[in-house]
mmCIF file of C-alpha atoms in Angstrom:
data_model
loop_
_atom_site.group_PDB
_atom_site.id
_atom_site.type_symbol
_atom_site.label_atom_id
_atom_site.label_comp_id
_atom_site.label_asym_id
_atom_site.label_seq_id
_atom_site.Cartn_x
_atom_site.Cartn_y
_atom_site.Cartn_z
ATOM 1 C CA UNK H 1 -0.027 -0.243 0.222
ATOM 2 C CA UNK H 2 2.962 2.340 0.453
ATOM 3 C CA UNK H 3 4.266 3.502 -2.967
ATOM 4 C CA UNK H 4 7.570 4.498 -4.112
ATOM 5 C CA UNK H 5 6.390 6.464 -6.810
ATOM 6 C CA UNK H 6 3.467 8.524 -7.735
ATOM 7 C CA UNK H 7 2.819 6.622 -10.838
ATOM 8 C CA UNK H 8 2.212 3.518 -8.477
ATOM 9 C CA UNK H 9 -0.330 5.126 -6.583
ATOM 10 C CA UNK H 10 -3.924 3.946 -7.425
ATOM 11 C CA UNK H 11 -4.832 7.392 -8.116
ATOM 12 C CA UNK H 12 -5.980 9.308 -11.337
ATOM 13 C CA UNK H 13 -4.197 12.580 -10.526
ATOM 14 C CA UNK H 14 -5.967 14.538 -12.848
ATOM 15 C CA UNK H 15 -8.407 17.049 -11.040
ATOM 16 C CA UNK H 16 -8.111 18.276 -7.577
ATOM 17 C CA UNK H 17 -4.612 17.051 -5.918
ATOM 18 C CA UNK H 18 -4.178 17.436 -2.284
ATOM 19 C CA UNK H 19 -0.953 16.473 -0.381
ATOM 20 C CA UNK H 20 -0.218 15.791 3.402
ATOM 21 C CA UNK H 21 2.930 15.117 5.131
ATOM 22 C CA UNK H 22 2.389 12.790 8.397
ATOM 23 C CA UNK H 23 3.585 10.404 10.556
ATOM 24 C CA UNK H 24 1.894 7.446 12.583
ATOM 25 C CA UNK H 25 1.410 9.402 15.646
ATOM 26 C CA UNK H 26 -0.390 12.279 13.966
ATOM 27 C CA UNK H 27 -2.799 9.940 11.940
ATOM 28 C CA UNK H 28 -5.813 10.558 14.289
ATOM 29 C CA UNK H 29 -5.588 14.442 13.430
ATOM 30 C CA UNK H 30 -4.999 13.875 9.779
ATOM 31 C CA UNK H 31 -8.217 11.869 9.967
ATOM 32 C CA UNK H 32 -10.110 14.894 11.231
ATOM 33 C CA UNK H 33 -8.641 16.953 8.482
ATOM 34 C CA UNK H 34 -9.733 14.129 5.955
ATOM 35 C CA UNK H 35 -12.985 14.090 7.407
ATOM 36 C CA UNK H 36 -13.507 18.021 6.902
ATOM 37 C CA UNK H 37 -12.332 17.748 3.169
ATOM 38 C CA UNK H 38 -15.014 14.946 2.646
ATOM 39 C CA UNK H 39 -17.931 16.622 3.959
ATOM 40 C CA UNK H 40 -17.016 19.500 1.706
ATOM 41 C CA UNK H 41 -16.119 18.134 -1.655
ATOM 42 C CA UNK H 42 -18.167 19.023 -4.657
ATOM 43 C CA UNK H 43 -20.090 15.891 -6.489
ATOM 44 C CA UNK H 44 -18.710 17.548 -9.752
ATOM 45 C CA UNK H 45 -14.947 17.193 -9.144
ATOM 46 C CA UNK H 46 -12.628 14.309 -8.259
ATOM 47 C CA UNK H 47 -9.969 14.597 -5.284
ATOM 48 C CA UNK H 48 -7.202 12.672 -4.949
ATOM 49 C CA UNK H 49 -5.116 12.914 -1.550
ATOM 50 C CA UNK H 50 -1.520 11.649 -1.332
ATOM 51 C CA UNK H 51 0.165 11.230 2.114
ATOM 52 C CA UNK H 52 3.643 11.729 2.260
ATOM 53 C CA UNK H 53 5.215 9.433 5.102
ATOM 54 C CA UNK H 54 7.654 6.735 6.104
ATOM 55 C CA UNK H 55 6.017 5.204 9.016
ATOM 56 C CA UNK H 56 2.269 5.023 8.952
ATOM 57 C CA UNK H 57 1.157 1.500 9.515
ATOM 58 C CA UNK H 58 -0.630 -0.748 7.049
ATOM 59 C CA UNK H 59 -3.553 -0.770 9.487
ATOM 60 C CA UNK H 60 -3.708 3.117 9.834
ATOM 61 C CA UNK H 61 -3.560 3.208 5.831
ATOM 62 C CA UNK H 62 -6.858 0.815 5.939
ATOM 63 C CA UNK H 63 -8.561 2.844 8.169
ATOM 64 C CA UNK H 64 -8.117 6.146 6.413
ATOM 65 C CA UNK H 65 -8.708 4.629 2.649
ATOM 66 C CA UNK H 66 -12.018 3.096 4.284
ATOM 67 C CA UNK H 67 -12.946 6.381 5.837
ATOM 68 C CA UNK H 68 -12.488 7.981 2.165
ATOM 69 C CA UNK H 69 -14.048 5.290 0.327
ATOM 70 C CA UNK H 70 -17.582 6.654 0.256
ATOM 71 C CA UNK H 71 -16.575 9.795 -1.390
ATOM 72 C CA UNK H 72 -15.422 10.851 -4.782
ATOM 73 C CA UNK H 73 -12.054 10.959 -3.137
ATOM 74 C CA UNK H 74 -8.994 8.861 -3.883
ATOM 75 C CA UNK H 75 -6.278 8.271 -1.339
ATOM 76 C CA UNK H 76 -2.775 7.196 -1.429
ATOM 77 C CA UNK H 77 0.665 6.906 0.497
ATOM 78 C CA UNK H 78 3.701 7.573 -0.876
ATOM 79 C CA UNK H 79 7.242 6.664 0.651
ATOM 80 C CA UNK H 80 9.659 9.544 1.137
ATOM 81 C CA UNK H 81 12.820 7.420 2.487
ATOM 82 C CA UNK H 82 13.848 7.058 -1.119
ATOM 83 C CA UNK H 83 14.297 10.594 -1.785
ATOM 84 C CA UNK H 84 15.639 11.253 1.715
ATOM 85 C CA UNK H 85 18.424 8.653 1.737
ATOM 86 C CA UNK H 86 20.495 9.293 5.048
ATOM 87 C CA UNK H 87 19.832 12.834 5.023
ATOM 88 C CA UNK H 88 19.371 14.175 8.798
ATOM 89 C CA UNK H 89 16.696 16.960 9.042
ATOM 90 C CA UNK H 90 17.190 19.454 11.826
ATOM 91 C CA UNK H 91 14.278 20.409 13.699
ATOM 92 C CA UNK H 92 13.515 21.757 17.356
ATOM 93 C CA UNK H 93 10.662 22.416 19.628
ATOM 94 C CA UNK H 94 7.040 21.269 18.654
ATOM 95 C CA UNK H 95 8.321 20.781 14.888
ATOM 96 C CA UNK H 96 8.774 17.154 13.464
ATOM 97 C CA UNK H 97 10.860 16.081 10.480
ATOM 98 C CA UNK H 98 7.700 15.504 8.617
ATOM 99 C CA UNK H 99 7.432 19.245 7.995
ATOM 100 C CA UNK H 100 10.170 19.052 5.380
ATOM 101 C CA UNK H 101 8.477 16.539 3.518
ATOM 102 C CA UNK H 102 6.639 19.175 1.330
ATOM 103 C CA UNK H 103 9.962 20.297 -0.226
ATOM 104 C CA UNK H 104 9.905 16.655 -1.826
ATOM 105 C CA UNK H 105 6.529 16.979 -3.651
ATOM 106 C CA UNK H 106 7.598 18.161 -6.799
ATOM 107 C CA UNK H 107 9.948 15.301 -7.255
ATOM 108 C CA UNK H 108 7.981 12.672 -5.758
ATOM 109 C CA UNK H 109 4.846 13.797 -7.777
ATOM 110 C CA UNK H 110 6.637 13.992 -10.954
ATOM 111 C CA UNK H 111 3.534 13.685 -12.985
ATOM 112 C CA UNK H 112 1.321 16.286 -11.417
ATOM 113 C CA UNK H 113 1.440 19.998 -12.492
ATOM 114 C CA UNK H 114 -0.003 21.366 -9.362
ATOM 115 C CA UNK H 115 -1.136 20.363 -5.730
ATOM 116 C CA UNK H 116 -2.663 21.790 -2.423
ATOM 117 C CA UNK H 117 -0.358 21.169 0.294
ATOM 118 C CA UNK H 118 -2.014 21.083 3.742
ATOM 119 C CA UNK H 119 -0.572 20.785 7.299
ATOM 120 C CA UNK H 120 -2.281 17.714 9.390
ATOM 121 C CA UNK H 121 -3.527 20.213 12.066
ATOM 122 C CA UNK H 122 -6.179 21.921 9.955
ATOM 123 C CA UNK H 123 -9.910 21.684 9.366
ATOM 124 C CA UNK H 124 -11.557 22.473 5.775
ATOM 125 C CA UNK H 125 -14.801 24.490 5.850
ATOM 126 C CA UNK H 126 -15.198 24.715 2.156
ATOM 127 C CA UNK H 127 -14.660 23.064 -0.881
ATOM 128 C CA UNK H 128 -10.912 23.035 -1.549
ATOM 129 C CA UNK H 129 -11.436 22.905 -5.432
ATOM 130 C CA UNK H 130 -11.938 26.761 -5.181
ATOM 131 C CA UNK H 131 -8.463 27.057 -3.741
ATOM 132 C CA UNK H 132 -6.851 24.798 -6.327
ATOM 133 C CA UNK H 133 -8.326 26.511 -9.217
ATOM 134 C CA UNK H 134 -6.442 29.714 -8.468
ATOM 135 C CA UNK H 135 -3.907 30.658 -11.458
ATOM 136 C CA UNK H 136 -0.326 30.105 -10.239
ATOM 137 C CA UNK H 137 1.081 30.468 -13.485
ATOM 138 C CA UNK H 138 4.670 32.312 -13.097
ATOM 139 C CA UNK H 139 4.939 31.589 -9.489
ATOM 140 C CA UNK H 140 6.201 28.828 -7.363
ATOM 141 C CA UNK H 141 3.321 28.835 -4.966
ATOM 142 C CA UNK H 142 0.291 30.645 -3.665
ATOM 143 C CA UNK H 143 0.025 31.309 0.058
ATOM 144 C CA UNK H 144 -1.324 33.812 2.546
ATOM 145 C CA UNK H 145 0.885 36.433 4.659
ATOM 146 C CA UNK H 146 1.891 35.090 7.903
ATOM 147 C CA UNK H 147 0.189 37.500 10.210
ATOM 148 C CA UNK H 148 1.760 36.118 13.063
ATOM 149 C CA UNK H 149 5.459 36.873 12.005
ATOM 150 C CA UNK H 150 4.424 39.954 10.653
ATOM 151 C CA UNK H 151 3.198 41.095 13.771
ATOM 152 C CA UNK H 152 6.465 39.737 15.544
ATOM 153 C CA UNK H 153 8.461 41.745 13.008
ATOM 154 C CA UNK H 154 6.733 44.913 13.809
ATOM 155 C CA UNK H 155 6.933 44.966 17.496
ATOM 156 C CA UNK H 156 6.046 41.813 19.132
ATOM 157 C CA UNK H 157 9.707 40.227 18.864
ATOM 158 C CA UNK H 158 11.635 42.891 16.684
ATOM 159 C CA UNK H 159 14.666 40.410 16.264
ATOM 160 C CA UNK H 160 12.588 38.553 13.697
ATOM 161 C CA UNK H 161 12.950 41.455 11.108
ATOM 162 C CA UNK H 162 16.929 41.277 11.249
ATOM 163 C CA UNK H 163 16.506 37.421 11.013
ATOM 164 C CA UNK H 164 14.625 37.440 7.969
ATOM 165 C CA UNK H 165 16.478 40.390 6.521
ATOM 166 C CA UNK H 166 19.975 39.052 7.431
ATOM 167 C CA UNK H 167 20.031 35.549 8.016
ATOM 168 C CA UNK H 168 17.088 34.481 5.369
ATOM 169 C CA UNK H 169 17.937 36.997 2.900
ATOM 170 C CA UNK H 170 14.701 38.259 2.180
ATOM 171 C CA UNK H 171 14.194 41.309 0.089
ATOM 172 C CA UNK H 172 11.161 42.459 2.275
ATOM 173 C CA UNK H 173 10.577 40.590 5.511
ATOM 174 C CA UNK H 174 6.687 41.623 5.670
ATOM 175 C CA UNK H 175 6.227 39.328 2.452
ATOM 176 C CA UNK H 176 6.784 36.342 4.610
ATOM 177 C CA UNK H 177 4.207 33.844 3.930
ATOM 178 C CA UNK H 178 2.530 31.087 5.988
ATOM 179 C CA UNK H 179 3.280 27.637 4.534
ATOM 180 C CA UNK H 180 0.776 25.297 6.292
ATOM 181 C CA UNK H 181 -1.514 25.755 3.368
ATOM 182 C CA UNK H 182 0.049 26.145 -0.212
ATOM 183 C CA UNK H 183 -1.163 25.778 -3.518
ATOM 184 C CA UNK H 184 2.182 24.492 -5.198
ATOM 185 C CA UNK H 185 2.799 24.884 -8.847
ATOM 186 C CA UNK H 186 4.833 21.627 -9.087
ATOM 187 C CA UNK H 187 5.943 21.837 -12.821
ATOM 188 C CA UNK H 188 7.631 25.445 -12.221
ATOM 189 C CA UNK H 189 9.358 24.112 -8.866
ATOM 190 C CA UNK H 190 10.805 21.310 -11.477
ATOM 191 C CA UNK H 191 12.000 23.715 -13.613
ATOM 192 C CA UNK H 192 13.458 25.926 -10.936
ATOM 193 C CA UNK H 193 15.130 24.084 -8.194
ATOM 194 C CA UNK H 194 15.877 20.502 -7.340
ATOM 195 C CA UNK H 195 14.944 18.833 -4.336
ATOM 196 C CA UNK H 196 18.710 18.154 -3.757
ATOM 197 C CA UNK H 197 19.094 21.925 -3.779
ATOM 198 C CA UNK H 198 15.982 22.452 -1.340
ATOM 199 C CA UNK H 199 17.292 19.887 1.049
ATOM 200 C CA UNK H 200 20.837 21.575 0.781
ATOM 201 C CA UNK H 201 19.520 24.937 1.983
ATOM 202 C CA UNK H 202 17.173 22.882 4.733
ATOM 203 C CA UNK H 203 20.398 21.312 6.364
ATOM 204 C CA UNK H 204 22.943 24.092 6.156
ATOM 205 C CA UNK H 205 21.792 25.166 9.500
ATOM 206 C CA UNK H 206 18.775 24.659 11.787
ATOM 207 C CA UNK H 207 16.429 27.367 10.418
ATOM 208 C CA UNK H 208 14.125 29.092 12.835
ATOM 209 C CA UNK H 209 10.744 27.905 11.294
ATOM 210 C CA UNK H 210 12.530 25.237 9.274
ATOM 211 C CA UNK H 211 11.413 24.654 5.779
ATOM 212 C CA UNK H 212 8.845 27.387 5.862
ATOM 213 C CA UNK H 213 12.093 29.346 6.023
ATOM 214 C CA UNK H 214 13.843 27.495 3.259
ATOM 215 C CA UNK H 215 10.523 28.215 1.039
ATOM 216 C CA UNK H 216 10.468 31.862 1.843
ATOM 217 C CA UNK H 217 14.255 32.126 1.211
ATOM 218 C CA UNK H 218 13.587 30.501 -2.110
ATOM 219 C CA UNK H 219 10.556 32.202 -3.136
ATOM 220 C CA UNK H 220 11.690 35.853 -1.520
ATOM 221 C CA UNK H 221 8.293 37.300 -1.745
ATOM 222 C CA UNK H 222 7.412 36.265 -5.268
ATOM 223 C CA UNK H 223 4.302 34.453 -4.821
ATOM 224 C CA UNK H 224 0.435 34.591 -5.539
ATOM 225 C CA UNK H 225 -1.021 35.945 -2.323
ATOM 226 C CA UNK H 226 -4.325 34.379 -1.585
ATOM 227 C CA UNK H 227 -6.392 35.625 1.416
ATOM 228 C CA UNK H 228 -5.930 34.477 4.904
ATOM 229 C CA UNK H 229 -9.320 32.898 5.026
ATOM 230 C CA UNK H 230 -7.614 30.165 3.315
ATOM 231 C CA UNK H 231 -5.186 29.542 6.280
ATOM 232 C CA UNK H 232 -6.814 31.170 9.186
ATOM 233 C CA UNK H 233 -4.354 30.864 12.176
ATOM 234 C CA UNK H 234 -6.295 30.234 15.343
ATOM 235 C CA UNK H 235 -6.131 32.697 18.061
ATOM 236 C CA UNK H 236 -3.284 30.863 19.721
ATOM 237 C CA UNK H 237 -3.607 31.086 23.536
ATOM 238 C CA UNK H 238 -6.099 34.032 22.859
ATOM 239 C CA UNK H 239 -2.967 36.082 22.468
ATOM 240 C CA UNK H 240 -2.478 35.914 18.775
ATOM 241 C CA UNK H 241 -4.854 38.504 17.877
ATOM 242 C CA UNK H 242 -4.476 40.979 20.680
ATOM 243 C CA UNK H 243 -0.900 40.748 21.497
ATOM 244 C CA UNK H 244 1.011 39.761 18.074
ATOM 245 C CA UNK H 245 -1.237 40.304 15.148
ATOM 246 C CA UNK H 246 -2.240 43.707 16.645
ATOM 247 C CA UNK H 247 1.453 44.883 16.195
ATOM 248 C CA UNK H 248 1.158 44.329 12.245
ATOM 249 C CA UNK H 249 0.143 46.904 9.870
ATOM 250 C CA UNK H 250 -3.721 47.780 9.807
ATOM 251 C CA UNK H 251 -3.962 45.905 6.333
ATOM 252 C CA UNK H 252 -2.746 42.676 7.769
ATOM 253 C CA UNK H 253 -4.886 43.069 10.780
ATOM 254 C CA UNK H 254 -7.986 43.854 8.713
ATOM 255 C CA UNK H 255 -7.451 40.626 6.481
ATOM 256 C CA UNK H 256 -6.759 38.622 9.634
ATOM 257 C CA UNK H 257 -10.202 40.000 10.980
ATOM 258 C CA UNK H 258 -11.951 39.181 7.673
ATOM 259 C CA UNK H 259 -10.320 35.607 7.815
ATOM 260 C CA UNK H 260 -11.772 35.318 11.039
ATOM 261 C CA UNK H 261 -15.321 35.869 10.054
ATOM 262 C CA UNK H 262 -15.130 33.958 6.827
ATOM 263 C CA UNK H 263 -12.646 31.101 7.267
ATOM 264 C CA UNK H 264 -12.481 28.599 4.698
ATOM 265 C CA UNK H 265 -9.411 26.511 6.293
ATOM 266 C CA UNK H 266 -8.657 26.797 10.145
ATOM 267 C CA UNK H 267 -5.293 25.947 11.212
ATOM 268 C CA UNK H 268 -4.691 25.092 14.637
ATOM 269 C CA UNK H 269 -0.976 26.333 14.361
ATOM 270 C CA UNK H 270 1.153 26.936 17.665
ATOM 271 C CA UNK H 271 3.502 25.083 20.186
ATOM 272 C CA UNK H 272 0.577 24.180 22.587
ATOM 273 C CA UNK H 273 -3.276 24.677 23.091
ATOM 274 C CA UNK H 274 -4.357 22.098 20.647
ATOM 275 C CA UNK H 275 -8.043 21.236 20.435
ATOM 276 C CA UNK H 276 -7.544 17.573 21.019
ATOM 277 C CA UNK H 277 -5.771 18.578 24.331
ATOM 278 C CA UNK H 278 -7.487 21.817 25.302
ATOM 279 C CA UNK H 279 -11.107 21.904 24.368
ATOM 280 C CA UNK H 280 -11.428 25.602 25.467
ATOM 281 C CA UNK H 281 -8.881 26.844 22.644
ATOM 282 C CA UNK H 282 -10.083 29.044 19.763
ATOM 283 C CA UNK H 283 -12.383 27.132 17.509
ATOM 284 C CA UNK H 284 -11.826 24.043 19.293
ATOM 285 C CA UNK H 285 -15.661 23.169 18.769
ATOM 286 C CA UNK H 286 -14.952 22.976 14.904
ATOM 287 C CA UNK H 287 -12.529 20.333 15.355
ATOM 288 C CA UNK H 288 -14.629 18.283 17.652
ATOM 289 C CA UNK H 289 -17.325 18.802 14.837
ATOM 290 C CA UNK H 290 -15.500 17.063 12.121
ATOM 291 C CA UNK H 291 -13.829 14.577 14.715
ATOM 292 C CA UNK H 292 -17.400 13.247 15.418
ATOM 293 C CA UNK H 293 -17.339 11.933 11.833
ATOM 294 C CA UNK H 294 -13.667 10.369 12.244
ATOM 295 C CA UNK H 295 -12.985 6.517 13.045
ATOM 296 C CA UNK H 296 -10.478 7.873 15.607
ATOM 297 C CA UNK H 297 -13.123 9.647 17.920
ATOM 298 C CA UNK H 298 -12.770 7.652 20.701
ATOM 299 C CA UNK H 299 -9.093 7.703 20.621
ATOM 300 C CA UNK H 300 -9.387 11.513 20.649
ATOM 301 C CA UNK H 301 -11.897 11.421 23.333
ATOM 302 C CA UNK H 302 -9.648 9.219 25.538
ATOM 303 C CA UNK H 303 -6.754 11.303 24.662
ATOM 304 C CA UNK H 304 -8.560 14.415 25.967
ATOM 305 C CA UNK H 305 -9.505 12.687 28.991
ATOM 306 C CA UNK H 306 -6.084 11.687 29.935
ATOM 307 C CA UNK H 307 -4.807 15.034 29.482
ATOM 308 C CA UNK H 308 -7.361 16.221 32.014
ATOM 309 C CA UNK H 309 -7.055 13.535 34.612
ATOM 310 C CA UNK H 310 -3.427 11.893 34.492
ATOM 311 C CA UNK H 311 -0.415 13.435 36.166
ATOM 312 C CA UNK H 312 1.493 14.234 33.264
ATOM 313 C CA UNK H 313 -1.550 15.604 31.734
ATOM 314 C CA UNK H 314 -2.209 18.118 34.422
ATOM 315 C CA UNK H 315 1.452 18.998 34.757
ATOM 316 C CA UNK H 316 1.489 19.945 31.079
ATOM 317 C CA UNK H 317 -1.520 21.981 31.363
ATOM 318 C CA UNK H 318 -0.105 23.838 34.557
ATOM 319 C CA UNK H 319 3.093 24.491 32.629
ATOM 320 C CA UNK H 320 1.177 25.906 29.840
ATOM 321 C CA UNK H 321 -0.819 28.378 32.384
ATOM 322 C CA UNK H 322 2.256 29.445 33.881
ATOM 323 C CA UNK H 323 4.165 30.230 30.573
ATOM 324 C CA UNK H 324 1.822 31.635 28.429
ATOM 325 C CA UNK H 325 -0.620 33.058 30.862
ATOM 326 C CA UNK H 326 1.849 33.987 33.447
ATOM 327 C CA UNK H 327 5.272 34.563 32.250
ATOM 328 C CA UNK H 328 4.534 35.959 28.759
ATOM 329 C CA UNK H 329 1.880 38.227 30.086
ATOM 330 C CA UNK H 330 4.221 39.482 32.638
ATOM 331 C CA UNK H 331 6.801 39.936 30.131
ATOM 332 C CA UNK H 332 4.341 41.939 27.723
ATOM 333 C CA UNK H 333 3.738 44.329 30.748
ATOM 334 C CA UNK H 334 7.150 44.796 31.698
ATOM 335 C CA UNK H 335 8.678 45.058 28.367
ATOM 336 C CA UNK H 336 5.889 46.327 25.992
ATOM 337 C CA UNK H 337 5.947 45.555 22.315
ATOM 338 C CA UNK H 338 7.996 47.809 20.445
ATOM 339 C CA UNK H 339 9.964 49.105 22.803
ATOM 340 C CA UNK H 340 13.941 49.159 22.789
ATOM 341 C CA UNK H 341 13.554 47.145 26.209
ATOM 342 C CA UNK H 342 11.896 44.317 24.746
ATOM 343 C CA UNK H 343 14.084 44.084 21.978
ATOM 344 C CA UNK H 344 17.366 44.027 24.161
ATOM 345 C CA UNK H 345 15.721 41.420 26.463
ATOM 346 C CA UNK H 346 15.306 38.978 23.545
ATOM 347 C CA UNK H 347 18.678 39.639 22.311
ATOM 348 C CA UNK H 348 20.038 38.997 25.568
ATOM 349 C CA UNK H 349 17.811 35.872 25.841
ATOM 350 C CA UNK H 350 18.909 34.483 22.721
ATOM 351 C CA UNK H 351 22.507 35.130 23.215
ATOM 352 C CA UNK H 352 22.760 32.989 26.239
ATOM 353 C CA UNK H 353 21.005 29.959 24.623
ATOM 354 C CA UNK H 354 17.221 31.110 24.892
ATOM 355 C CA UNK H 355 14.998 30.107 21.816
ATOM 356 C CA UNK H 356 11.831 31.909 20.787
ATOM 357 C CA UNK H 357 11.438 30.154 17.587
#
């Protein structure tokens, strides 16, 4: 069931093509994302979903395939190990090596002209064919501006501007895009840059936002912008909107707020506060609405209960409250966004080994 080439997949790949990257541990959340897509497909289109992986088990593949089987949706699994070889992918924090797999999509799907890439921590609330039909002629990809990162640039973490400008080499850091939802022009990628070149950039150092930085470095602001409603970043810890995005230019804030009112894809991006562990997190109810149709519903419910009742789960919650609603709020109060005091503190923190990535 695990193909080594897109030509081996039992898929037509001739209409709407979607790509995920996932490991075995994340399969239940991928299943919720899949369910949200299935609910919103158009009967007049055909959808093929390719999952890039190296460790999803046959049992999980069967479960996911059965989930999709009653719809006009094909599902296949593509092994990335042959393309990666012995390359070690640097990562840190809550990021996993699978995040790099999207860099391999142009090579692995060599018979596909374009595809939507989706992170697995999303739910789709509309027909993705509308996004797929976006014209990307002349661009490597279409994406949304990253309201979170732009807010950091403009005051929440002023060191980000220098990082994107001097280390990533971006001409204009405010053009930085969010890579959790991408419409990739795979044909142009193959004409422009090889997978080996992308992986060379990825492994030359540990980038702050990993392969998202790699793609932004390569694209350097030349991408087709799509509205943030196609990649709405939830109000993480109920701080993203009021503390981070609030520092961004007015047009970015306005677009973020518009996306909130008319989201098409919801992205549960952030190092913590995921809806499967925190049912009071932003738009968690939407996640559980789609989870109700997932074959992993009981597993997800059990995981939520363990996070509430076990010692480890409670310790994690206490730690999250202490950091995000205690220390970070105190820091925002004593070192307000946009001040030189804040910038100096962050610079010293990073100099002595701290990480804010």
